[in-house]
Coordinates of C-alpha atoms in Angstrom, one line a residue:
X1 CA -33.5 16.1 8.1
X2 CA -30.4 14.8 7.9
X3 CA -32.0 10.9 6.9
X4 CA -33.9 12.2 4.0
X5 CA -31.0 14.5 2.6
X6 CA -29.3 12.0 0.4
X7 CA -33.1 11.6 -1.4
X8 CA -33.0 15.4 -1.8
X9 CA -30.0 16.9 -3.0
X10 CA -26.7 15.4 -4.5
X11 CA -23.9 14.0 -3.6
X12 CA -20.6 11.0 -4.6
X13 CA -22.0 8.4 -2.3
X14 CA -25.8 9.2 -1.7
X15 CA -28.2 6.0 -0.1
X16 CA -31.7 5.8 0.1
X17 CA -33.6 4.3 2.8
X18 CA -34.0 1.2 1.5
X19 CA -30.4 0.5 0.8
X20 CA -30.0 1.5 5.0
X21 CA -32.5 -0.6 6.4
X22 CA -31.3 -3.5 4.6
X23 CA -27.5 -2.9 5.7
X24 CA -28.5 -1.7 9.4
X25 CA -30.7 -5.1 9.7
X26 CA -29.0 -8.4 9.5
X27 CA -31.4 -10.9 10.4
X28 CA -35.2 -10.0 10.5
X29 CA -35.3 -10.2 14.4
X30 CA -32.3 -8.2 14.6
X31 CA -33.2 -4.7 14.4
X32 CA -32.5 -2.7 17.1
X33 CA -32.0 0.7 16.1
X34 CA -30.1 3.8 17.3
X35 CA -29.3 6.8 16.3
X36 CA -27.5 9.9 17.2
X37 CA -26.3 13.1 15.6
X38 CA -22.8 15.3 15.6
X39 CA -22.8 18.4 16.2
X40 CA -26.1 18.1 18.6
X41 CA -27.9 20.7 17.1
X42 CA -30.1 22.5 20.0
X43 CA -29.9 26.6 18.7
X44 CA -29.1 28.5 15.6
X45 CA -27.0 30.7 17.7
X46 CA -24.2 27.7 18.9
X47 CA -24.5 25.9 15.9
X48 CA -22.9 28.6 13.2
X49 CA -19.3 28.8 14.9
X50 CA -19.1 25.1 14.5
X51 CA -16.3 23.7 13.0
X52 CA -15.1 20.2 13.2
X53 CA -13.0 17.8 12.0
X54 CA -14.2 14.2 10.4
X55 CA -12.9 12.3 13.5
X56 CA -14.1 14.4 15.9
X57 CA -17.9 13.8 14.4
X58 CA -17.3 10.2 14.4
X59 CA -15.9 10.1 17.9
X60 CA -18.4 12.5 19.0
X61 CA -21.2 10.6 17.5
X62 CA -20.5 7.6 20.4
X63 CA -21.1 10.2 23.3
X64 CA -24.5 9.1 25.1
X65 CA -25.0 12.7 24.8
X66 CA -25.5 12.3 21.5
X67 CA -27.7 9.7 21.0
X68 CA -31.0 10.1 20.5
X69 CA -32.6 7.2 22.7
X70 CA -31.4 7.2 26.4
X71 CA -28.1 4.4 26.1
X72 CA -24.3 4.2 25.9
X73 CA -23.9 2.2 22.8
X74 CA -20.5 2.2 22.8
X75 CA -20.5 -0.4 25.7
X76 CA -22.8 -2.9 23.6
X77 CA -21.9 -5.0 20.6
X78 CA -22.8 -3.8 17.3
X79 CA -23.7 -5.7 14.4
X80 CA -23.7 -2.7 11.7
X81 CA -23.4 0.9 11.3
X82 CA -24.1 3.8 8.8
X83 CA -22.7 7.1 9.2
X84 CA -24.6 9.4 6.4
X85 CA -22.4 12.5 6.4
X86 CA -23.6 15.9 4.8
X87 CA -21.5 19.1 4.3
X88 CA -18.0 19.1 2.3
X89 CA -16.5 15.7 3.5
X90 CA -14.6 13.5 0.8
X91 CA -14.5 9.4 1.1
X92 CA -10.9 9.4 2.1
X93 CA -11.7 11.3 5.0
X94 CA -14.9 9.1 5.6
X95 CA -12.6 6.1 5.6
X96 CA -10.3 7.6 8.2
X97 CA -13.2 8.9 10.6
X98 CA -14.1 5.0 10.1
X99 CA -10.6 3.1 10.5
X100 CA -10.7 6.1 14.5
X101 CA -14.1 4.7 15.3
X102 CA -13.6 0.8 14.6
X103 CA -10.6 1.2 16.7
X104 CA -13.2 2.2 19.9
X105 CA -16.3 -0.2 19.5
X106 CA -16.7 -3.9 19.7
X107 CA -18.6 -5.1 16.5
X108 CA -19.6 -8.9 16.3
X109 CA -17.6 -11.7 15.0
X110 CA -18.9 -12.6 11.9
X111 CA -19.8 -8.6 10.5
X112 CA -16.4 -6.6 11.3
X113 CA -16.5 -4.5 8.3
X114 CA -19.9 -3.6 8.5
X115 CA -20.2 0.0 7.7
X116 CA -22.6 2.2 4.8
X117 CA -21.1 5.3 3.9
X118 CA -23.6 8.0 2.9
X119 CA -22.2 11.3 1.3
X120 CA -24.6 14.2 0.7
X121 CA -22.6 17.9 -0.6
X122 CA -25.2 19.7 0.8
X123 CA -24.2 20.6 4.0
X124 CA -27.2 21.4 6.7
X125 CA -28.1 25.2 7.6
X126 CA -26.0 27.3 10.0
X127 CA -22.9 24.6 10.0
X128 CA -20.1 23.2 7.8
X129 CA -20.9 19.7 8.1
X130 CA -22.7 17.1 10.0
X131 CA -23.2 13.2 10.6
X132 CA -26.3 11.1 11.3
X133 CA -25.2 7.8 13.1
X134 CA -27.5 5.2 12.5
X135 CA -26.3 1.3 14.1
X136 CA -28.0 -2.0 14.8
X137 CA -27.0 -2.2 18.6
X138 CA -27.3 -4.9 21.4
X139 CA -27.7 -2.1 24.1
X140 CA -31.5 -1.9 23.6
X141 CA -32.1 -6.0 23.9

């Protein structure tokens, strides 16, 4: 699972759970959750001719397609996000998948810069590299 990787194998800018919840959650009655992943992983077969760029995972990772509860959170508010990235990915090109996808989303007022970078080296099986988009969204309230 791409959540628990960081916990499992190495990597520059690895997070536990603990540091995510408290980063994804605000205030204690703010914590609405969502979560998607890029590439959508659905058979070995598609998955090994995968190759991406960082911005396209981030950009990708908006897509209601991708998301793992039924919304369009890119039409909401958020109030934080955490992109946990496995595979060969280096900050500088964390940053700049960051600086494309804060161009595209409304975030609230008083959090702008409200984003946990997670690095893990190990990438996941079958692909080069991969995001888990985790965000506290107002699409679910």
């Amino acid at each position: 699972s791409d959540l628990t990787a960081p916990s499992r194998f190495g990597g520059c800018l690895n997070v536990d759970l603990n540091e995510i919840a408290t980063n994804l959650v605000p205030f204690p009655r703010m914590h609405y959750l969502t979560s998607a992943l890029s590439p959508a992983r659905t058979n070995q077969a598609s998955t090994k001719t995968f190759e991406s760029d960082i911005s396209h995972l981030f950009m990708d990772a908006l897509k209601p397609s991708r998301q793992l509860l039924s919304c369009d959170p890119s039409k909401h508010t958020f109030l934080a996000c955490s992109f946990l990235l496995r595979g060969n990915v280096s900050v500088s090109e964390a940053n700049i998948g960051i600086g494309k996808f804060s161009e595209r989303v409304e975030m609230v007022h008083w959090n702008r810069d409200s984003f946990k970078i997670g690095l893990c080296d190990r990438p996941p099986p079958g692909i080069n590299r991969s995001l888990l988009f985790l965000s506290n969204n107002c699409c679910l309230i």
